[in-house]
mmCIF file of C-alpha atoms and ligand atoms in Angstrom:
data_model
loop_
_atom_site.group_PDB
_atom_site.id
_atom_site.type_symbol
_atom_site.label_atom_id
_atom_site.label_comp_id
_atom_site.label_asym_id
_atom_site.label_seq_id
_atom_site.Cartn_x
_atom_site.Cartn_y
_atom_site.Cartn_z
ATOM 1 C CA UNK R 92 6.971 -117.753 -202.070
ATOM 2 C CA UNK R 93 5.835 -117.448 -205.607
ATOM 3 C CA UNK R 94 2.953 -114.925 -206.082
ATOM 4 C CA UNK R 95 0.732 -117.659 -207.388
ATOM 5 C CA UNK R 96 1.070 -119.991 -204.366
ATOM 6 C CA UNK R 97 0.961 -117.048 -201.866
ATOM 7 C CA UNK R 98 -2.306 -115.792 -203.579
ATOM 8 C CA UNK R 99 -3.707 -119.346 -203.467
ATOM 9 C CA UNK R 100 -2.961 -119.634 -199.744
ATOM 10 C CA UNK R 101 -4.775 -116.428 -199.148
ATOM 11 C CA UNK R 102 -7.732 -117.800 -201.060
ATOM 12 C CA UNK R 103 -7.655 -120.881 -198.931
ATOM 13 C CA UNK R 104 -7.603 -118.745 -195.713
ATOM 14 C CA UNK R 105 -10.673 -116.892 -197.050
ATOM 15 C CA UNK R 106 -12.376 -120.234 -197.985
ATOM 16 C CA UNK R 107 -11.822 -121.621 -194.442
ATOM 17 C CA UNK R 108 -12.904 -118.481 -192.738
ATOM 18 C CA UNK R 109 -16.101 -118.074 -194.794
ATOM 19 C CA UNK R 110 -17.444 -121.603 -194.871
ATOM 20 C CA UNK R 111 -18.794 -123.991 -192.125
ATOM 21 C CA UNK R 112 -16.600 -127.077 -192.007
ATOM 22 C CA UNK R 113 -18.400 -130.331 -190.924
ATOM 23 C CA UNK R 114 -15.766 -132.696 -192.266
ATOM 24 C CA UNK R 115 -15.232 -135.112 -189.362
ATOM 25 C CA UNK R 116 -11.571 -135.622 -190.027
ATOM 26 C CA UNK R 117 -10.571 -132.059 -190.318
ATOM 27 C CA UNK R 118 -9.711 -129.353 -187.832
ATOM 28 C CA UNK R 119 -7.942 -126.010 -187.623
ATOM 29 C CA UNK R 120 -4.355 -126.194 -186.402
ATOM 30 C CA UNK R 121 -3.619 -123.450 -183.888
ATOM 31 C CA UNK R 122 -0.975 -120.801 -184.665
ATOM 32 C CA UNK R 123 1.731 -122.587 -182.558
ATOM 33 C CA UNK R 124 1.306 -125.708 -184.641
ATOM 34 C CA UNK R 125 1.540 -123.675 -187.905
ATOM 35 C CA UNK R 126 4.603 -121.932 -186.616
ATOM 36 C CA UNK R 127 6.444 -125.163 -185.763
ATOM 37 C CA UNK R 128 5.415 -126.694 -189.076
ATOM 38 C CA UNK R 129 6.742 -123.621 -190.909
ATOM 39 C CA UNK R 130 10.017 -123.668 -189.028
ATOM 40 C CA UNK R 131 13.654 -124.223 -190.127
ATOM 41 C CA UNK R 132 13.437 -127.693 -188.734
ATOM 42 C CA UNK R 133 12.248 -128.642 -192.189
ATOM 43 C CA UNK R 134 15.891 -128.195 -193.354
ATOM 44 C CA UNK R 135 17.255 -131.101 -191.278
ATOM 45 C CA UNK R 136 17.929 -134.583 -192.351
ATOM 46 C CA UNK R 137 17.833 -136.904 -189.317
ATOM 47 C CA UNK R 138 17.363 -140.513 -190.477
ATOM 48 C CA UNK R 139 17.546 -142.780 -187.433
ATOM 49 C CA UNK R 140 16.435 -142.051 -183.806
ATOM 50 C CA UNK R 141 17.747 -139.569 -181.173
ATOM 51 C CA UNK R 142 21.398 -140.424 -180.313
ATOM 52 C CA UNK R 143 21.581 -142.909 -183.290
ATOM 53 C CA UNK R 144 21.322 -140.823 -186.467
ATOM 54 C CA UNK R 145 22.927 -141.230 -189.881
ATOM 55 C CA UNK R 146 23.700 -137.532 -190.094
ATOM 56 C CA UNK R 147 25.766 -134.949 -188.128
ATOM 57 C CA UNK R 148 24.244 -131.781 -186.704
ATOM 58 C CA UNK R 149 21.274 -133.464 -184.978
ATOM 59 C CA UNK R 150 21.828 -132.211 -181.454
ATOM 60 C CA UNK R 151 18.895 -129.949 -181.538
ATOM 61 C CA UNK R 152 16.409 -132.180 -183.432
ATOM 62 C CA UNK R 153 17.472 -135.022 -181.117
ATOM 63 C CA UNK R 154 16.038 -132.828 -178.297
ATOM 64 C CA UNK R 155 12.981 -132.046 -180.251
ATOM 65 C CA UNK R 156 12.118 -135.674 -180.907
ATOM 66 C CA UNK R 157 12.848 -136.713 -177.330
ATOM 67 C CA UNK R 158 10.569 -133.978 -176.085
ATOM 68 C CA UNK R 159 7.778 -135.098 -178.468
ATOM 69 C CA UNK R 160 8.285 -138.736 -177.142
ATOM 70 C CA UNK R 161 8.088 -137.573 -173.594
ATOM 71 C CA UNK R 162 4.950 -135.480 -174.111
ATOM 72 C CA UNK R 163 3.297 -138.117 -176.244
ATOM 73 C CA UNK R 164 3.902 -140.765 -173.629
ATOM 74 C CA UNK R 165 2.610 -138.472 -170.780
ATOM 75 C CA UNK R 166 -0.529 -137.621 -172.819
ATOM 76 C CA UNK R 167 -1.587 -141.107 -173.636
ATOM 77 C CA UNK R 168 0.053 -142.990 -170.746
ATOM 78 C CA UNK R 169 1.595 -145.469 -173.051
ATOM 79 C CA UNK R 170 4.773 -147.465 -172.739
ATOM 80 C CA UNK R 171 6.300 -146.561 -176.099
ATOM 81 C CA UNK R 172 5.581 -144.026 -178.885
ATOM 82 C CA UNK R 173 7.111 -143.584 -182.332
ATOM 83 C CA UNK R 174 6.430 -140.021 -183.504
ATOM 84 C CA UNK R 175 7.987 -140.404 -187.035
ATOM 85 C CA UNK R 176 5.140 -141.726 -189.217
ATOM 86 C CA UNK R 177 4.366 -139.291 -191.930
ATOM 87 C CA UNK R 178 0.691 -140.103 -191.953
ATOM 88 C CA UNK R 179 -1.923 -142.455 -190.539
ATOM 89 C CA UNK R 180 -1.475 -144.836 -193.566
ATOM 90 C CA UNK R 181 2.299 -144.873 -193.042
ATOM 91 C CA UNK R 182 1.688 -145.654 -189.392
ATOM 92 C CA UNK R 183 -0.558 -148.538 -190.247
ATOM 93 C CA UNK R 184 1.911 -149.959 -192.801
ATOM 94 C CA UNK R 185 4.678 -149.973 -190.224
ATOM 95 C CA UNK R 186 2.400 -151.772 -187.667
ATOM 96 C CA UNK R 187 1.714 -154.610 -190.107
ATOM 97 C CA UNK R 188 5.337 -154.639 -191.262
ATOM 98 C CA UNK R 189 6.606 -155.010 -187.677
ATOM 99 C CA UNK R 190 4.755 -158.158 -186.887
ATOM 100 C CA UNK R 191 3.445 -159.872 -189.932
ATOM 101 C CA UNK R 192 4.529 -161.598 -193.074
ATOM 102 C CA UNK R 193 2.883 -161.087 -196.491
ATOM 103 C CA UNK R 194 -0.171 -163.323 -196.722
ATOM 104 C CA UNK R 195 -0.861 -163.447 -192.990
ATOM 105 C CA UNK R 196 -4.519 -163.323 -191.922
ATOM 106 C CA UNK R 197 -5.912 -160.112 -190.258
ATOM 107 C CA UNK R 198 -9.499 -159.327 -189.303
ATOM 108 C CA UNK R 199 -10.446 -155.729 -190.177
ATOM 109 C CA UNK R 200 -13.672 -153.754 -190.161
ATOM 110 C CA UNK R 201 -15.267 -153.480 -193.628
ATOM 111 C CA UNK R 202 -14.902 -150.028 -195.123
ATOM 112 C CA UNK R 203 -18.540 -149.834 -195.957
ATOM 113 C CA UNK R 204 -19.328 -150.283 -192.216
ATOM 114 C CA UNK R 205 -17.159 -147.416 -191.230
ATOM 115 C CA UNK R 206 -13.570 -148.808 -191.418
ATOM 116 C CA UNK R 207 -10.570 -147.492 -193.253
ATOM 117 C CA UNK R 208 -8.842 -148.222 -196.493
ATOM 118 C CA UNK R 209 -5.738 -149.448 -194.657
ATOM 119 C CA UNK R 210 -7.813 -151.972 -192.685
ATOM 120 C CA UNK R 211 -7.786 -154.398 -195.699
ATOM 121 C CA UNK R 212 -9.585 -152.839 -198.643
ATOM 122 C CA UNK R 213 -8.746 -154.627 -201.834
ATOM 123 C CA UNK R 214 -7.493 -151.526 -203.588
ATOM 124 C CA UNK R 215 -5.086 -150.630 -200.799
ATOM 125 C CA UNK R 216 -1.664 -152.037 -199.894
ATOM 126 C CA UNK R 217 -3.197 -153.645 -196.861
ATOM 127 C CA UNK R 218 -5.693 -155.769 -198.880
ATOM 128 C CA UNK R 219 -3.021 -156.581 -201.500
ATOM 129 C CA UNK R 220 -0.313 -157.726 -199.073
ATOM 130 C CA UNK R 221 -2.300 -159.468 -196.369
ATOM 131 C CA UNK R 222 -5.225 -161.761 -196.211
ATOM 132 C CA UNK R 223 -7.875 -159.608 -194.665
ATOM 133 C CA UNK R 224 -11.164 -161.119 -193.448
ATOM 134 C CA UNK R 225 -13.805 -158.276 -193.022
ATOM 135 C CA UNK R 226 -16.044 -157.976 -190.047
ATOM 136 C CA UNK R 227 -19.119 -155.837 -190.048
ATOM 137 C CA UNK R 228 -21.656 -153.924 -187.918
ATOM 138 C CA UNK R 229 -24.877 -155.647 -187.010
ATOM 139 C CA UNK R 230 -27.560 -154.931 -189.623
ATOM 140 C CA UNK R 231 -30.158 -154.317 -186.816
ATOM 141 C CA UNK R 232 -28.143 -152.039 -184.340
ATOM 142 C CA UNK R 233 -25.591 -150.715 -186.932
ATOM 143 C CA UNK R 234 -23.064 -151.160 -184.078
ATOM 144 C CA UNK R 235 -20.032 -153.400 -184.078
ATOM 145 C CA UNK R 236 -21.027 -157.116 -183.957
ATOM 146 C CA UNK R 237 -18.548 -158.597 -181.427
ATOM 147 C CA UNK R 238 -20.146 -162.046 -181.858
ATOM 148 C CA UNK R 239 -19.229 -162.007 -185.557
ATOM 149 C CA UNK R 240 -15.639 -160.904 -184.649
ATOM 150 C CA UNK R 241 -15.357 -163.758 -182.204
ATOM 151 C CA UNK R 242 -16.696 -166.269 -184.701
ATOM 152 C CA UNK R 243 -14.394 -165.130 -187.429
ATOM 153 C CA UNK R 244 -11.408 -165.086 -185.100
ATOM 154 C CA UNK R 245 -12.181 -168.719 -184.146
ATOM 155 C CA UNK R 246 -12.685 -169.696 -187.736
ATOM 156 C CA UNK R 247 -9.666 -167.987 -189.325
ATOM 157 C CA UNK R 248 -7.180 -167.811 -186.404
ATOM 158 C CA UNK R 249 -5.757 -164.456 -187.644
ATOM 159 C CA UNK R 250 -2.352 -163.118 -186.639
ATOM 160 C CA UNK R 251 -3.933 -159.768 -185.852
ATOM 161 C CA UNK R 252 -7.255 -158.042 -185.249
ATOM 162 C CA UNK R 253 -7.389 -154.394 -186.368
ATOM 163 C CA UNK R 254 -10.174 -152.086 -185.138
ATOM 164 C CA UNK R 255 -10.863 -148.366 -185.326
ATOM 165 C CA UNK R 256 -12.920 -146.409 -187.800
ATOM 166 C CA UNK R 257 -13.373 -143.351 -189.934
ATOM 167 C CA UNK R 258 -17.165 -143.341 -189.870
ATOM 168 C CA UNK R 259 -18.425 -144.984 -186.781
ATOM 169 C CA UNK R 260 -20.244 -142.948 -184.099
ATOM 170 C CA UNK R 261 -20.209 -145.293 -181.168
ATOM 171 C CA UNK R 262 -17.758 -146.143 -178.467
ATOM 172 C CA UNK R 263 -15.660 -149.245 -179.383
ATOM 173 C CA UNK R 264 -15.481 -151.861 -176.585
ATOM 174 C CA UNK R 265 -11.802 -152.311 -176.445
ATOM 175 C CA UNK R 266 -11.816 -154.609 -173.554
ATOM 176 C CA UNK R 267 -14.162 -157.048 -175.441
ATOM 177 C CA UNK R 268 -11.839 -156.954 -178.397
ATOM 178 C CA UNK R 269 -8.854 -157.631 -176.092
ATOM 179 C CA UNK R 270 -10.671 -160.740 -174.653
ATOM 180 C CA UNK R 271 -11.351 -162.011 -178.220
ATOM 181 C CA UNK R 272 -7.770 -161.385 -179.165
ATOM 182 C CA UNK R 273 -6.420 -163.071 -176.034
ATOM 183 C CA UNK R 274 -8.723 -166.166 -176.409
ATOM 184 C CA UNK R 275 -7.511 -166.501 -179.958
ATOM 185 C CA UNK R 276 -3.814 -165.765 -179.300
ATOM 186 C CA UNK R 277 -3.749 -162.892 -181.812
ATOM 187 C CA UNK R 278 -2.329 -159.357 -181.759
ATOM 188 C CA UNK R 279 -4.701 -156.469 -181.165
ATOM 189 C CA UNK R 280 -4.109 -153.254 -183.172
ATOM 190 C CA UNK R 281 -6.355 -150.202 -182.647
ATOM 191 C CA UNK R 282 -6.401 -147.213 -184.984
ATOM 192 C CA UNK R 283 -7.613 -144.136 -183.150
ATOM 193 C CA UNK R 284 -7.005 -141.612 -185.891
ATOM 194 C CA UNK R 285 -10.511 -140.119 -185.467
ATOM 195 C CA UNK R 286 -10.942 -140.293 -181.668
ATOM 196 C CA UNK R 287 -7.406 -139.487 -180.445
ATOM 197 C CA UNK R 288 -8.326 -136.198 -179.122
ATOM 198 C CA UNK R 289 -11.369 -137.536 -177.161
ATOM 199 C CA UNK R 290 -9.066 -140.320 -175.693
ATOM 200 C CA UNK R 291 -6.352 -137.808 -174.742
ATOM 201 C CA UNK R 292 -9.006 -135.663 -173.030
ATOM 202 C CA UNK R 293 -10.345 -138.921 -171.223
ATOM 203 C CA UNK R 294 -13.867 -138.546 -172.523
ATOM 204 C CA UNK R 295 -13.716 -141.760 -174.624
ATOM 205 C CA UNK R 296 -12.484 -145.163 -173.337
ATOM 206 C CA UNK R 297 -8.845 -145.776 -174.087
ATOM 207 C CA UNK R 298 -7.465 -148.854 -175.908
ATOM 208 C CA UNK R 299 -3.958 -148.279 -174.619
ATOM 209 C CA UNK R 300 -4.238 -150.739 -171.639
ATOM 210 C CA UNK R 301 -5.503 -153.428 -174.034
ATOM 211 C CA UNK R 302 -3.795 -153.118 -177.490
ATOM 212 C CA UNK R 303 -0.448 -154.305 -178.584
ATOM 213 C CA UNK R 304 -0.364 -151.321 -181.036
ATOM 214 C CA UNK R 305 -2.311 -148.117 -181.334
ATOM 215 C CA UNK R 306 -1.923 -145.806 -184.317
ATOM 216 C CA UNK R 307 -3.227 -142.325 -184.925
ATOM 217 C CA UNK R 308 -3.156 -139.325 -187.085
ATOM 218 C CA UNK R 309 -2.345 -136.049 -185.310
ATOM 219 C CA UNK R 310 -4.489 -133.639 -187.288
ATOM 220 C CA UNK R 311 -8.120 -134.744 -186.605
ATOM 221 C CA UNK R 312 -9.568 -134.388 -183.112
ATOM 222 C CA UNK R 313 -6.038 -134.113 -181.771
ATOM 223 C CA UNK R 314 -5.736 -130.811 -183.547
ATOM 224 C CA UNK R 315 -2.045 -130.963 -184.378
ATOM 225 C CA UNK R 316 -0.041 -131.060 -187.621
ATOM 226 C CA UNK R 317 -0.865 -133.474 -190.472
ATOM 227 C CA UNK R 318 1.005 -136.652 -189.501
ATOM 228 C CA UNK R 319 0.938 -140.060 -187.739
ATOM 229 C CA UNK R 320 2.031 -141.668 -184.450
ATOM 230 C CA UNK R 321 2.207 -145.216 -183.187
ATOM 231 C CA UNK R 322 1.978 -146.264 -179.515
ATOM 232 C CA UNK R 323 2.834 -149.747 -178.410
ATOM 233 C CA UNK R 324 3.734 -151.973 -175.545
ATOM 234 C CA UNK R 325 7.388 -152.011 -174.692
ATOM 235 C CA UNK R 326 7.830 -155.566 -175.878
ATOM 236 C CA UNK R 327 7.009 -154.388 -179.486
ATOM 237 C CA UNK R 328 9.089 -151.186 -179.402
ATOM 238 C CA UNK R 329 12.228 -152.350 -181.113
ATOM 239 C CA UNK R 330 10.571 -154.113 -184.063
ATOM 240 C CA UNK R 331 8.095 -151.278 -184.473
ATOM 241 C CA UNK R 332 10.876 -148.603 -184.643
ATOM 242 C CA UNK R 333 12.714 -150.750 -187.236
ATOM 243 C CA UNK R 334 9.521 -151.038 -189.239
ATOM 244 C CA UNK R 335 9.164 -147.265 -189.416
ATOM 245 C CA UNK R 336 12.769 -146.529 -190.082
ATOM 246 C CA UNK R 337 14.530 -148.191 -192.057
ATOM 247 C CA UNK R 338 11.559 -150.475 -192.793
ATOM 248 C CA UNK R 339 9.223 -148.036 -194.486
ATOM 249 C CA UNK R 340 10.416 -144.452 -194.183
ATOM 250 C CA UNK R 341 13.625 -142.440 -194.633
ATOM 251 C CA UNK R 342 14.239 -139.026 -193.141
ATOM 252 C CA UNK R 343 11.701 -137.957 -190.481
ATOM 253 C CA UNK R 344 9.895 -134.631 -190.871
ATOM 254 C CA UNK R 345 11.508 -132.820 -187.976
ATOM 255 C CA UNK R 346 9.334 -129.725 -188.377
ATOM 256 C CA UNK R 347 6.229 -131.949 -188.081
ATOM 257 C CA UNK R 348 7.556 -133.862 -185.168
ATOM 258 C CA UNK R 349 8.204 -130.526 -183.378
ATOM 259 C CA UNK R 350 4.539 -129.557 -184.218
ATOM 260 C CA UNK R 351 3.435 -132.997 -182.803
ATOM 261 C CA UNK R 352 5.227 -132.066 -179.528
ATOM 262 C CA UNK R 353 3.378 -128.695 -179.497
ATOM 263 C CA UNK R 354 0.074 -130.551 -180.139
ATOM 264 C CA UNK R 355 0.767 -132.870 -177.159
ATOM 265 C CA UNK R 356 1.481 -129.881 -174.973
ATOM 266 C CA UNK R 357 -1.723 -128.251 -176.091
ATOM 267 C CA UNK R 358 -3.674 -131.404 -175.418
ATOM 268 C CA UNK R 359 -2.346 -131.640 -171.982
ATOM 269 C CA UNK R 360 -4.041 -128.310 -171.047
ATOM 270 C CA UNK R 361 -7.410 -128.113 -169.235
ATOM 271 C CA UNK R 362 -8.774 -126.065 -172.129
ATOM 272 C CA UNK R 363 -8.306 -129.068 -174.342
ATOM 273 C CA UNK R 364 -10.552 -131.200 -172.238
ATOM 274 C CA UNK R 365 -13.204 -128.462 -172.282
ATOM 275 C CA UNK R 366 -12.895 -128.263 -176.056
ATOM 276 C CA UNK R 367 -13.355 -132.057 -176.557
ATOM 277 C CA UNK R 368 -16.345 -132.028 -174.261
ATOM 278 C CA UNK R 369 -17.879 -129.287 -176.357
ATOM 279 C CA UNK R 370 -17.157 -131.232 -179.537
ATOM 280 C CA UNK R 371 -19.196 -134.178 -178.204
ATOM 281 C CA UNK R 372 -21.947 -131.968 -176.846
ATOM 282 C CA UNK R 373 -22.212 -130.291 -180.346
ATOM 283 C CA UNK R 374 -22.256 -133.627 -182.092
ATOM 284 C CA UNK R 375 -25.020 -135.063 -179.848
ATOM 285 C CA UNK R 376 -27.093 -131.887 -180.182
ATOM 286 C CA UNK R 377 -26.850 -131.925 -183.885
ATOM 287 C CA UNK R 378 -27.772 -135.655 -184.114
ATOM 288 C CA UNK R 379 -30.751 -135.147 -181.830
ATOM 289 C CA UNK R 380 -32.100 -132.179 -183.827
ATOM 290 C CA UNK R 381 -31.780 -133.947 -187.154
ATOM 291 C CA UNK R 382 -33.781 -136.775 -185.518
ATOM 292 C CA UNK R 383 -36.375 -134.236 -184.465
ATOM 293 C CA UNK R 384 -36.519 -133.136 -188.169
ATOM 294 C CA UNK R 385 -37.187 -136.735 -189.254
ATOM 295 C CA UNK R 386 -33.617 -137.645 -190.384
ATOM 296 C CA UNK R 387 -32.484 -141.185 -189.722
ATOM 297 C CA UNK R 388 -29.198 -141.261 -187.829
ATOM 298 C CA UNK R 389 -27.173 -144.397 -188.424
ATOM 299 C CA UNK R 390 -27.111 -146.512 -185.162
ATOM 300 C CA UNK R 391 -29.637 -143.986 -183.670
ATOM 301 C CA UNK R 392 -27.173 -141.508 -182.319
ATOM 302 C CA UNK R 393 -23.545 -140.743 -181.387
ATOM 303 C CA UNK R 394 -21.071 -141.079 -178.567
ATOM 304 C CA UNK R 395 -18.276 -139.186 -180.242
ATOM 305 C CA UNK R 396 -17.420 -136.237 -182.626
ATOM 306 C CA UNK R 397 -19.356 -137.566 -185.604
ATOM 307 C CA UNK R 398 -22.482 -139.271 -186.924
ATOM 308 C CA UNK R 399 -23.926 -140.455 -190.187
ATOM 309 C CA UNK R 400 -27.281 -139.472 -191.763
ATOM 310 C CA UNK R 401 -29.100 -141.866 -193.889
ATOM 311 C CA UNK R 402 -30.791 -139.657 -196.511
ATOM 312 C CA UNK R 403 -32.942 -142.293 -198.285
ATOM 313 C CA UNK R 404 -36.238 -140.982 -196.750
ATOM 314 C CA UNK R 405 -35.389 -137.517 -198.078
ATOM 315 C CA UNK R 406 -34.843 -138.844 -201.623
ATOM 316 C CA UNK R 407 -31.476 -137.154 -202.149
ATOM 317 C CA UNK R 408 -28.098 -138.922 -202.482
ATOM 318 C CA UNK R 409 -25.083 -138.151 -200.283
ATOM 319 C CA UNK R 410 -23.253 -136.685 -203.317
ATOM 320 C CA UNK R 411 -26.086 -134.450 -204.271
ATOM 321 C CA UNK R 412 -26.345 -133.227 -200.658
ATOM 322 C CA UNK R 413 -22.580 -132.640 -200.511
ATOM 323 C CA UNK R 414 -22.681 -130.436 -203.647
ATOM 324 C CA UNK R 415 -25.857 -128.575 -202.623
ATOM 325 C CA UNK R 416 -24.530 -127.683 -199.255
ATOM 326 C CA UNK R 417 -21.148 -126.619 -200.588
ATOM 327 C CA UNK R 418 -22.856 -124.100 -202.831
ATOM 328 C CA UNK R 419 -24.174 -122.448 -199.717
ATOM 329 C CA UNK R 420 -20.910 -122.590 -197.804
ATOM 330 C CA UNK R 421 -21.464 -125.783 -195.726
ATOM 331 C CA UNK R 422 -18.655 -128.317 -196.352
ATOM 332 C CA UNK R 423 -18.944 -131.982 -195.532
ATOM 333 C CA UNK R 424 -18.560 -135.292 -197.294
ATOM 334 C CA UNK R 425 -21.009 -137.868 -198.699
ATOM 335 C CA UNK R 426 -20.471 -141.242 -196.984
ATOM 336 C CA UNK R 427 -21.735 -144.719 -197.396
ATOM 337 C CA UNK R 428 -24.013 -146.034 -194.756
ATOM 338 C CA UNK R 429 -23.813 -149.631 -193.623
ATOM 339 C CA UNK R 430 -24.858 -152.062 -196.278
ATOM 340 C CA UNK R 431 -25.227 -149.163 -198.752
ATOM 341 C CA UNK R 432 -26.449 -150.272 -202.133
ATOM 342 C CA UNK R 433 -25.371 -147.052 -204.019
ATOM 343 C CA UNK R 434 -21.746 -146.720 -205.264
ATOM 344 C CA UNK R 435 -19.214 -145.075 -202.868
ATOM 345 C CA UNK R 436 -19.069 -142.106 -205.288
ATOM 346 C CA UNK R 437 -22.835 -141.480 -204.789
ATOM 347 C CA UNK R 438 -23.695 -142.940 -201.345
ATOM 348 C CA UNK R 439 -26.979 -142.752 -199.415
ATOM 349 C CA UNK R 440 -25.494 -140.773 -196.529
ATOM 350 C CA UNK R 441 -23.485 -137.836 -195.341
ATOM 351 C CA UNK R 442 -20.977 -137.767 -192.455
ATOM 352 C CA UNK R 443 -21.143 -134.821 -190.057
ATOM 353 C CA UNK R 444 -18.346 -133.972 -187.626
ATOM 354 C CA UNK R 445 -17.964 -131.126 -185.083
ATOM 355 C CA UNK R 446 -14.168 -130.876 -184.333
ATOM 356 C CA UNK R 447 -13.561 -127.942 -186.727
ATOM 357 C CA UNK R 448 -16.658 -125.833 -185.940
ATOM 358 C CA UNK R 449 -16.026 -126.389 -182.163
ATOM 359 C CA UNK R 450 -12.484 -125.136 -182.569
ATOM 360 C CA UNK R 451 -13.946 -121.851 -184.082
ATOM 361 C CA UNK R 452 -16.242 -121.487 -181.131
ATOM 362 C CA UNK R 453 -19.613 -122.934 -182.101
ATOM 363 C CA UNK R 454 -21.721 -123.936 -179.225
ATOM 364 C CA UNK R 455 -25.050 -125.887 -179.076
ATOM 365 C CA UNK R 456 -27.209 -122.874 -180.273
ATOM 366 C CA UNK R 457 -24.866 -122.331 -183.219
ATOM 367 C CA UNK R 458 -24.823 -125.915 -184.409
ATOM 368 C CA UNK R 459 -28.647 -126.042 -184.081
ATOM 369 C CA UNK R 460 -28.744 -123.115 -186.518
ATOM 370 C CA UNK R 461 -26.520 -125.161 -188.891
ATOM 371 C CA UNK R 462 -28.838 -128.110 -188.630
ATOM 372 C CA UNK R 463 -31.789 -125.980 -189.635
ATOM 373 C CA UNK R 464 -29.767 -124.459 -192.611
ATOM 374 C CA UNK R 465 -29.062 -127.937 -193.865
ATOM 375 C CA UNK R 466 -32.633 -128.997 -193.584
ATOM 376 C CA UNK R 467 -33.915 -125.844 -195.338
ATOM 377 C CA UNK R 468 -31.286 -126.370 -198.148
ATOM 378 C CA UNK R 469 -32.440 -129.937 -198.643
ATOM 379 C CA UNK R 470 -36.180 -128.970 -198.640
ATOM 380 C CA UNK R 471 -35.418 -126.144 -201.164
ATOM 381 C CA UNK R 472 -32.886 -128.075 -203.251
ATOM 382 C CA UNK R 473 -34.282 -126.805 -206.567
ATOM 383 C CA UNK R 474 -34.464 -123.182 -205.524
ATOM 384 C CA UNK R 475 -31.073 -121.575 -206.466
ATOM 385 C CA UNK R 476 -32.160 -118.168 -205.194
ATOM 386 C CA UNK R 477 -32.636 -119.606 -201.750
ATOM 387 C CA UNK R 478 -29.183 -121.299 -201.863
ATOM 388 C CA UNK R 479 -27.623 -117.973 -202.852
ATOM 389 C CA UNK R 480 -29.421 -116.111 -200.085
ATOM 390 C CA UNK R 481 -28.277 -118.619 -197.473
ATOM 391 C CA UNK R 482 -24.709 -118.413 -198.807
ATOM 392 C CA UNK R 483 -24.597 -114.743 -197.898
ATOM 393 C CA UNK R 484 -26.215 -115.423 -194.473
ATOM 394 C CA UNK R 485 -23.691 -118.221 -193.712
ATOM 395 C CA UNK R 486 -20.754 -116.058 -194.843
ATOM 396 C CA UNK R 487 -21.875 -113.270 -192.426
ATOM 397 C CA UNK R 488 -22.302 -115.830 -189.622
ATOM 398 C CA UNK R 489 -18.843 -117.189 -190.163
ATOM 399 C CA UNK R 490 -17.331 -113.712 -189.715
ATOM 400 C CA UNK R 491 -18.501 -113.795 -186.093
ATOM 401 C CA UNK R 492 -16.297 -116.830 -185.586
ATOM 402 C CA UNK R 493 -12.839 -116.055 -186.895
ATOM 403 C CA UNK R 494 -10.465 -119.045 -186.980
ATOM 404 C CA UNK R 495 -7.118 -117.135 -187.146
ATOM 405 C CA UNK R 496 -7.401 -113.901 -185.268
ATOM 406 C CA UNK R 497 -4.517 -112.224 -187.084
HETATM 407 N N1 LIG V 203 -9.617 -139.451 -194.836
HETATM 408 C C1 LIG V 203 -9.862 -139.715 -193.456
HETATM 409 C C2 LIG V 203 -11.297 -139.388 -193.087
HETATM 410 O O1 LIG V 203 -11.925 -138.479 -193.678
HETATM 411 O O2 LIG V 203 -11.786 -140.010 -192.218
HETATM 412 C C3 LIG V 203 -9.542 -141.092 -193.084
HETATM 413 O O3 LIG V 203 -8.144 -141.290 -193.440
#
C-alpha cells in the first residue's frame, strides 16, 4: 500500500474510534468481514453463476458463492437469493430490469417521506426509465397512508409497487401491501436495506412471505460488507439472475460475496439477535428522551433502529445541527422531514440511528448521555469553547468503547 493511502486508513480508523456514529445506514464490519473482503478472492474473475462460469479456475469461488446462497436462504427463509449485486442500487436496478419494460408504471414512496432515490426520484435512473407515481405518509400520523396506496394502485394500475425506506421509523405492514398488490394484479417489491438485520433477527415483521422480490444492502443493520442481495420467489429466479448477470453486471466481487457469507453466518448466531434487540432498545430510549427534552419526533416515535427529529421548534436547521455536532465528535446526517419546506441540502430535521453505537457496546445509559450532549450542544450552539470542551469529553468517552480491539 502506498504510504499516503496507508496513512489515510490509519486516520480513518482514528476518526471512527474517536467519534460517536449515529448515521442510521452505517455500522462497523466485524474483523471476520474485513478479513474476507481483504482476501485473495478479489483476484478472481467469475462471470456467470456456480457451475456455469465464463472463466476457468472457479472451483473454489463456486463453493464460496454456493455457501453464501445456502446461508442467505437459511437466514431469510427465502426461496431464492442472488448474492451478486454490487450495491443496493444495483440490486434495485436488476429487480426492475427483470420484470418491467421502460415506461412501465410503478408506485414508489416519495423520497421526502422517507423513500429512496432508486424508488423513482426524477434524478435517478429509476425515475428516468420508469413512470413512477409517488405515494406519501399521512400528514397527520406521518406514517404510511395505505389508503392512498390503494387509491393510486386502482387509478394507475401499476406493474409494480415498491416499498421500503431509508428514513422511516415505523413497521411497514407488508401484508396490507400484499393485499393491495394482489387486488390490483401487480408485483410487490420490498427494499429492506435498512431493516434487514432486524428482519434476520426476527424482531421486525418479514416481507418475504408476501413479496415477489426483496432487495437489501448487506452493510447496514446486517453488519456485513458493503454490497447488495436480492431475494425472490422461485418463479422469478431465472429472470432475476439474468437481470443481474448479464443484464446489468459483469464479474461478481467474489471477496465481497465471501464476506456476505460470513455476515449471514454471523447473523445466524444468538448474539446477533441480542445485538438487534439492543439496537431497537437504544433507538426507543433516545427517541423518548428527546421527547422529554421537548424535541418533536416524526410520527411520535420509533419501532426500529432509527428516528427523525423535527428541529423547527429549536430554530436550527438539520444542516447546521449536523455541522455543529460534528465539531464535537458526534456524526449524523441532516434529513428532510415529511413535507419539509426547506431544501434537501438544508432540511428541517436530523436522522438518528443506533446500529453503529450498539455494535461498539453502547447501552441505554450511554445513549441517554449522547442525547443530553446533543441537547446541550444545540442550546450552546454559539459557544465554541463549550463545543471544544465536549469534543474532549466525547473523545475520552469513545476510548471506553473500542471498535477494533487490535
Ligand atoms: N445512503 C443510504 C442511507 O443513508 O440511508 C441509503 O442508500
